[in-house]
Amino acid sequence: MMTAPLPAGAPITATVGLGERSYDIVIGRGLLSSLGRRIAALKPGARVAIVTDENVAPHYLAHCETVLREAGIPSAPVLVPPGEGSKSVTSFERVCDALIAARIERGDLVVALGGGVVGDLAGFAAASVRRGLDFVQVPTSLLAQVDSSVGGKTGINSRHGKNLIGAFHQPRLVVADTALLDTLPARQFRAGYAEVAKHGLLGDAEYFAWLEANWRDVFSGAPARGSAIAPREYAIWRSIEIKAAIVARDERETGERALLNLGHTFGHAFEAAAGFSDRLLHGEAVAIGIACAFEFSARLGLLPPADAERAVRHLAAVGLPTHIRDMSGAQPGGDALMELIAQDKKVQRGKLTFILVRGIGAGFVARDIDAGEVRAFLGEKLAKA
Ligand code: GLY
């Protein structure tokens, strides 16, 4: 196993370098216990609102309140129903009202304790109430720890599509306690792993090779060997490092940040075809989307078919879906998928933008992709079902 440059057991830190808005992401087992101390140091005298959902609250809300109280920080809980339905204008209004009713002001702090939905919703409420409150992300899912809690994308869904209402609002701190993943259902962990693999596949071939060799230990939460960081913590840290570097260079996605959407244009179409339901979790849709991005790149002659096969083989090895036929229930047809892809926000003047690859770890933004080529690729893929 590759050795990371920190002693075993110590929290690992990554930094998003954005000048005076820079912030740390601390990663390690049991870090929730340090939340009060960290917030007291970050914002002395702040009061806190903890936004969380009804699935996470029974596991972690009381502990979170206790560690804040022990650090002398008063807190008020704000609960929302679990699931994507909470990324709605109605929930947003409720959270904003609750923050105002709890008298959370500019000197105070919002804590987002939950997965991607809670982080996106609480972050957007923090961006909006009193024209901007500070917030801290405490992600409780693998997907939120390696992706959605980092980078400042916050928002809710519109009836026209996902994440169409929102703001860039960077957190002041991200506390990724890997012990919180112990209560995550296996399917959710696996879906989050699609975003872990994505970071290697888009930008770091060596990291991807490490994942191929060590993914079982990442899944099992195997302890550290010798002076190395434990494999799960290492994978989370390395994914965040890759994302943080990209965000630092292109916070508002005018260019390079789009690389983080590898697998997402195809993936969103599959997710939409499944009605954004449990039939296909976001990470599962991204896994099929990444497989499509690699296979489509190979079809265009951009990378050797063996590289596409290698990427797909790894996703399949961890148990992720890699083919449209892996969706449960009725499968979408090629025309329906094209319509969903065309509705995606990455369409400009009739040409489609995709994140394609020239090799493992060599993603690039392809802005001039002909819709006909995509339709032909999907037709071939569906015919192989
Ligand atoms: N999840 C993609 C991004 O943060 O840009």
Coordinates of C-alpha atoms and ligand atoms in Angstrom, one line a residue:
M1 CA 0.0 0.0 0.0
M2 CA 1.2 3.5 -0.8
T3 CA 2.4 5.3 2.3
A4 CA 0.8 8.7 3.0
P5 CA 2.8 11.3 4.8
L6 CA 1.1 11.4 8.2
P7 CA 1.3 9.2 11.4
A8 CA -1.5 6.6 11.8
G9 CA -4.4 7.7 14.0
A10 CA -3.9 11.5 13.5
P11 CA -6.6 13.3 11.6
I12 CA -5.6 14.0 8.0
T13 CA -6.1 17.5 6.6
A14 CA -6.7 18.7 3.1
T15 CA -7.1 22.4 2.3
V16 CA -9.2 24.1 -0.3
G17 CA -7.0 27.1 -1.2
L18 CA -9.2 30.0 -2.0
G19 CA -7.3 32.9 -0.4
E20 CA -9.1 34.4 2.5
R21 CA -12.0 31.9 2.0
S22 CA -9.6 28.9 2.2
Y23 CA -10.8 26.1 4.5
D24 CA -9.7 22.8 5.9
I25 CA -11.2 19.4 5.5
V26 CA -10.2 17.2 8.5
I27 CA -10.6 13.4 8.0
G28 CA -10.4 10.7 10.6
R29 CA -12.2 8.2 12.8
G30 CA -14.1 9.8 15.8
L31 CA -13.7 13.4 14.7
L32 CA -17.2 14.3 15.6
S33 CA -16.1 14.5 19.2
S34 CA -13.8 17.4 18.3
L35 CA -16.5 19.4 16.6
G36 CA -17.2 21.7 19.6
R37 CA -13.5 22.5 20.1
R38 CA -13.0 23.1 16.4
I39 CA -16.0 25.5 16.2
A40 CA -15.1 27.3 19.4
A41 CA -11.6 27.9 17.8
L42 CA -13.0 28.9 14.5
K43 CA -15.7 31.2 15.7
P44 CA -15.5 32.1 19.3
G45 CA -18.9 33.0 20.8
A46 CA -21.0 31.6 17.9
R47 CA -24.3 29.9 18.4
V48 CA -25.1 27.0 16.2
A49 CA -28.1 25.6 14.3
I50 CA -27.7 21.9 13.4
V51 CA -29.5 21.1 10.2
T52 CA -30.0 17.3 9.8
D53 CA -32.5 14.8 8.6
E54 CA -34.7 12.3 10.4
N55 CA -32.5 9.3 9.4
V56 CA -29.3 10.9 10.6
A57 CA -30.7 12.5 13.8
P58 CA -31.3 9.3 15.8
H59 CA -27.7 8.3 15.3
Y60 CA -25.7 11.5 15.7
L61 CA -27.7 14.5 16.7
A62 CA -27.5 14.0 20.4
H63 CA -23.7 13.4 20.2
C64 CA -23.3 16.5 18.1
E65 CA -25.4 18.6 20.6
T66 CA -23.4 17.2 23.6
V67 CA -19.9 18.0 22.1
L68 CA -21.1 21.5 21.3
R69 CA -22.5 22.0 24.8
E70 CA -19.3 20.7 26.3
A71 CA -17.5 23.4 24.3
G72 CA -19.9 26.1 25.7
I73 CA -21.8 26.4 22.4
P74 CA -25.6 26.6 22.4
S75 CA -27.3 24.8 19.5
A76 CA -30.8 24.4 18.0
P77 CA -31.7 21.4 15.8
V78 CA -33.5 21.9 12.5
L79 CA -34.9 18.6 11.1
V80 CA -35.9 17.9 7.5
P81 CA -37.3 14.7 6.0
P82 CA -34.7 12.4 4.5
G83 CA -34.3 12.1 0.7
E84 CA -34.0 14.1 -2.4
G85 CA -37.5 15.6 -1.9
S86 CA -36.0 17.9 0.8
K87 CA -34.0 19.7 -1.9
S88 CA -37.2 21.7 -2.6
V89 CA -38.3 25.3 -2.3
T90 CA -40.7 24.3 0.5
S91 CA -37.9 22.7 2.6
F92 CA -35.6 25.6 1.8
E93 CA -38.2 28.1 3.1
R94 CA -38.7 25.9 6.2
V95 CA -35.0 25.8 7.0
C96 CA -34.5 29.5 6.4
D97 CA -37.5 30.3 8.7
A98 CA -36.1 27.9 11.4
L99 CA -32.7 29.6 11.2
I100 CA -34.3 33.0 11.6
A101 CA -36.6 31.8 14.4
A102 CA -33.5 30.4 16.2
R103 CA -31.9 33.8 15.9
I104 CA -28.9 32.6 14.0
E105 CA -27.1 35.7 13.0
R106 CA -24.0 36.7 11.0
G107 CA -21.7 35.9 14.0
D108 CA -23.3 32.4 14.3
L109 CA -22.9 29.2 12.4
V110 CA -25.0 26.6 10.6
V111 CA -23.8 23.0 10.8
A112 CA -24.9 20.6 8.1
L113 CA -25.0 17.2 9.6
G114 CA -26.0 14.7 7.0
G115 CA -25.5 13.4 3.4
G116 CA -25.5 15.4 0.2
V117 CA -29.2 16.5 0.4
V118 CA -28.7 18.0 3.9
G119 CA -25.4 19.6 2.9
D120 CA -26.8 21.2 -0.3
L121 CA -29.9 22.4 1.4
A122 CA -28.3 23.7 4.6
G123 CA -25.5 25.3 2.6
F124 CA -28.0 27.1 0.4
A125 CA -30.0 28.3 3.4
A126 CA -26.7 29.5 5.0
A127 CA -25.8 31.3 1.7
S128 CA -29.2 33.1 1.7
V129 CA -30.3 33.9 5.3
R130 CA -29.1 37.4 6.2
R131 CA -27.2 37.4 2.9
G132 CA -24.8 34.8 4.0
L133 CA -24.1 32.8 7.2
D134 CA -21.0 30.8 7.9
F135 CA -21.5 27.1 7.8
V136 CA -19.6 23.9 8.6
Q137 CA -20.2 20.6 6.8
V138 CA -20.3 17.4 8.8
P139 CA -20.9 14.8 6.0
T140 CA -22.3 11.5 7.1
S141 CA -22.2 9.6 3.8
L142 CA -19.2 8.5 1.7
L143 CA -20.6 10.5 -1.2
A144 CA -20.8 13.6 0.9
Q145 CA -17.4 13.1 2.4
V146 CA -15.6 12.8 -1.0
D147 CA -17.7 15.1 -3.1
S148 CA -20.7 17.2 -2.1
S149 CA -19.4 18.6 1.1
V150 CA -16.3 20.0 -0.6
G151 CA -16.2 22.9 -3.1
G152 CA -19.1 25.1 -2.1
K153 CA -21.8 24.0 -4.5
T154 CA -25.1 24.4 -2.6
G155 CA -28.7 24.4 -3.9
I156 CA -32.0 22.8 -4.4
N157 CA -33.9 21.3 -7.3
S158 CA -36.4 23.1 -9.5
R159 CA -39.3 21.4 -11.3
H160 CA -37.2 21.9 -14.4
G161 CA -34.2 19.9 -13.1
K162 CA -31.7 19.1 -10.4
N163 CA -29.6 21.8 -8.7
L164 CA -31.0 24.6 -10.8
I165 CA -31.5 26.9 -7.9
G166 CA -28.4 27.5 -5.7
A167 CA -25.3 29.4 -4.9
F168 CA -21.5 28.9 -4.6
H169 CA -21.0 29.2 -0.8
Q170 CA -17.9 27.7 0.7
P171 CA -18.0 26.1 4.1
R172 CA -15.6 27.4 6.8
L173 CA -14.6 23.8 7.7
V174 CA -15.5 20.2 6.8
V175 CA -15.3 17.6 9.5
A176 CA -15.3 14.1 7.8
D177 CA -15.6 11.6 10.6
T178 CA -15.1 8.2 8.9
A179 CA -16.7 6.4 11.9
L180 CA -20.0 7.8 10.8
L181 CA -19.8 5.6 7.7
D182 CA -20.1 2.5 9.9
T183 CA -23.9 3.0 10.0
L184 CA -24.2 3.6 6.3
P185 CA -26.1 0.9 4.4
A186 CA -23.7 -1.1 2.1
R187 CA -25.5 0.0 -1.0
Q188 CA -25.1 3.7 -0.1
F189 CA -21.4 3.1 0.6
R190 CA -20.9 1.4 -2.7
A191 CA -22.8 4.2 -4.5
G192 CA -20.5 6.8 -2.9
Y193 CA -17.5 4.8 -4.0
A194 CA -18.4 5.7 -7.6
E195 CA -17.3 9.2 -6.8
V196 CA -14.1 7.9 -5.2
A197 CA -13.2 6.0 -8.3
K198 CA -14.2 9.0 -10.4
H199 CA -11.4 11.1 -8.9
G200 CA -8.7 8.6 -10.0
L201 CA -10.3 8.0 -13.4
L202 CA -10.5 11.7 -14.2
G203 CA -7.1 12.9 -12.9
D204 CA -4.8 10.4 -11.3
A205 CA -3.9 7.0 -12.8
E206 CA -1.6 6.1 -9.9
Y207 CA -4.4 6.6 -7.4
F208 CA -6.8 4.5 -9.6
A209 CA -4.2 1.7 -9.7
W210 CA -4.0 2.0 -5.9
L211 CA -7.9 1.7 -5.7
E212 CA -7.8 -1.4 -7.9
A213 CA -5.4 -3.0 -5.5
N214 CA -6.9 -1.8 -2.2
W215 CA -10.7 -1.3 -2.7
R216 CA -11.5 -4.3 -0.5
D217 CA -9.8 -2.6 2.4
V218 CA -11.5 0.7 1.7
F219 CA -14.9 -1.1 1.8
S220 CA -14.1 -3.2 4.9
G221 CA -12.6 -0.3 6.9
A222 CA -9.4 -2.3 7.4
P223 CA -7.0 -0.8 9.9
A224 CA -3.8 1.0 9.0
R225 CA -0.7 -1.2 8.4
G226 CA 2.5 0.1 9.9
S227 CA 2.9 3.8 9.6
A228 CA 0.4 4.2 6.7
I229 CA -3.0 5.8 6.9
A230 CA -5.8 3.3 7.0
P231 CA -7.0 2.5 3.4
R232 CA -10.5 4.1 3.8
E233 CA -9.2 7.3 5.3
Y234 CA -6.5 7.4 2.6
A235 CA -9.0 7.0 -0.2
I236 CA -11.2 9.8 1.2
W237 CA -8.2 12.1 1.7
R238 CA -6.8 11.4 -1.8
S239 CA -10.2 12.0 -3.5
I240 CA -10.6 15.2 -1.6
E241 CA -7.1 16.4 -2.5
I242 CA -7.8 15.9 -6.2
K243 CA -11.2 17.7 -5.9
A244 CA -9.8 20.5 -3.7
A245 CA -6.9 21.2 -6.2
I246 CA -9.4 21.5 -9.0
V247 CA -11.8 23.7 -7.0
A248 CA -9.0 26.0 -6.0
R249 CA -8.1 26.6 -9.6
D250 CA -11.7 26.9 -10.9
E251 CA -14.1 27.6 -8.1
R252 CA -17.0 28.7 -10.3
E253 CA -16.7 26.0 -13.0
T254 CA -15.7 28.2 -15.9
G255 CA -13.4 25.4 -17.2
E256 CA -11.5 22.7 -15.4
R257 CA -14.0 22.1 -12.6
A258 CA -16.3 20.5 -15.2
L259 CA -14.0 17.5 -15.1
L260 CA -15.6 16.6 -11.8
N261 CA -18.7 15.9 -13.8
L262 CA -17.2 12.8 -15.4
G263 CA -20.0 10.3 -15.9
H264 CA -22.6 12.8 -14.8
T265 CA -24.2 13.8 -18.2
F266 CA -25.0 10.2 -19.0
G267 CA -25.6 9.5 -15.3
H268 CA -28.2 12.3 -14.8
A269 CA -30.1 10.9 -17.8
F270 CA -30.2 7.4 -16.2
E271 CA -31.1 8.9 -12.8
A272 CA -33.9 10.9 -14.4
A273 CA -35.2 7.9 -16.3
A274 CA -35.4 6.1 -13.0
G275 CA -37.4 9.0 -11.6
F276 CA -34.6 10.0 -9.1
S277 CA -35.8 7.0 -7.0
D278 CA -34.3 4.1 -5.1
R279 CA -34.3 2.2 -8.4
L280 CA -30.9 3.9 -9.1
L281 CA -29.0 5.9 -6.6
H282 CA -27.0 8.9 -7.7
G283 CA -23.7 7.1 -7.4
E284 CA -25.0 4.1 -9.2
A285 CA -26.1 6.3 -12.1
V286 CA -22.7 7.9 -12.1
A287 CA -21.1 4.5 -12.3
I288 CA -23.1 3.6 -15.4
G289 CA -22.3 7.1 -16.7
I290 CA -18.5 6.7 -16.2
A291 CA -18.7 3.4 -18.0
C292 CA -20.5 5.1 -20.9
A293 CA -17.9 8.0 -20.9
F294 CA -15.0 5.5 -21.2
E295 CA -16.8 3.4 -23.8
F296 CA -17.9 6.4 -25.8
S297 CA -14.3 7.8 -25.7
A298 CA -13.0 4.4 -27.0
R299 CA -15.7 4.5 -29.7
L300 CA -14.4 7.9 -30.8
G301 CA -10.9 6.5 -30.9
L302 CA -9.7 8.7 -28.1
L303 CA -8.4 5.9 -25.9
P304 CA -7.5 2.3 -26.3
P305 CA -10.5 -0.1 -25.7
A306 CA -8.4 -1.9 -23.1
D307 CA -8.4 1.2 -20.9
A308 CA -12.2 1.5 -21.1
E309 CA -12.5 -2.2 -20.2
R310 CA -10.2 -1.7 -17.3
A311 CA -12.3 1.2 -15.9
V312 CA -15.5 -0.7 -16.3
R313 CA -14.0 -3.9 -14.8
H314 CA -13.1 -2.1 -11.6
L315 CA -16.6 -0.5 -11.2
A316 CA -18.2 -3.9 -11.8
A317 CA -15.7 -5.6 -9.4
V318 CA -16.9 -3.5 -6.5
G319 CA -20.5 -4.3 -7.4
L320 CA -21.5 -1.1 -9.1
P321 CA -23.8 -1.2 -12.1
T322 CA -22.0 -0.4 -15.4
H323 CA -24.7 -1.1 -18.0
I324 CA -28.2 0.4 -18.7
R325 CA -29.5 -3.2 -18.3
D326 CA -28.3 -3.1 -14.6
M327 CA -31.2 -0.7 -13.8
S328 CA -34.1 -2.4 -12.1
G329 CA -37.5 -1.9 -13.7
A330 CA -38.3 -0.7 -17.2
Q331 CA -35.3 0.3 -19.2
P332 CA -35.3 3.7 -21.0
G333 CA -34.9 3.7 -24.8
G334 CA -32.3 5.5 -26.8
D335 CA -34.6 8.4 -27.8
A336 CA -35.8 8.9 -24.2
L337 CA -32.2 9.0 -23.0
M338 CA -31.2 11.5 -25.7
E339 CA -34.1 13.8 -24.7
L340 CA -32.9 13.7 -21.1
I341 CA -29.3 14.3 -22.1
A342 CA -30.4 17.3 -24.3
Q343 CA -32.2 18.8 -21.3
D344 CA -29.0 18.7 -19.2
K345 CA -27.5 22.0 -18.5
K346 CA -24.3 21.0 -20.3
V347 CA -25.8 21.6 -23.8
Q348 CA -24.6 24.7 -25.7
R349 CA -25.9 25.7 -29.1
G350 CA -27.0 22.2 -30.0
K351 CA -23.6 20.7 -29.3
L352 CA -23.3 18.5 -26.3
T353 CA -20.5 18.9 -23.7
F354 CA -19.2 15.7 -22.2
I355 CA -16.3 14.8 -20.0
L356 CA -14.3 12.3 -22.0
V357 CA -11.0 10.6 -21.4
R358 CA -7.8 10.1 -23.3
G359 CA -6.7 7.4 -20.8
I360 CA -7.1 6.4 -17.2
G361 CA -6.6 9.6 -15.2
A362 CA -6.7 11.8 -18.3
G363 CA -10.2 13.4 -18.4
F364 CA -10.9 16.4 -20.6
V365 CA -13.8 18.6 -21.4
A366 CA -15.2 17.9 -24.9
R367 CA -17.5 20.7 -25.9
D368 CA -18.4 19.8 -29.5
I369 CA -19.9 16.4 -29.3
D370 CA -22.3 15.6 -32.1
A371 CA -25.7 14.4 -30.7
G372 CA -25.9 11.8 -33.6
E373 CA -22.7 10.1 -32.3
V374 CA -24.1 9.9 -28.8
R375 CA -27.4 8.5 -30.1
A376 CA -25.6 5.9 -32.2
F377 CA -23.4 4.9 -29.2
L378 CA -26.5 4.5 -27.0
G379 CA -28.2 2.5 -29.7
E380 CA -25.3 0.1 -29.8
K381 CA -25.1 -0.2 -26.0
L382 CA -28.8 -0.9 -25.7
A383 CA -28.6 -3.5 -28.5
K384 CA -25.9 -5.4 -26.5
A385 CA -28.3 -5.6 -23.5
Ligands
GLY1 N1 -19.6 17.5 -7.8 C1 -19.0 18.3 -8.8 C2 -18.5 19.6 -8.3 O1 -18.5 19.8 -7.1 O2 -18.1 20.4 -9.1

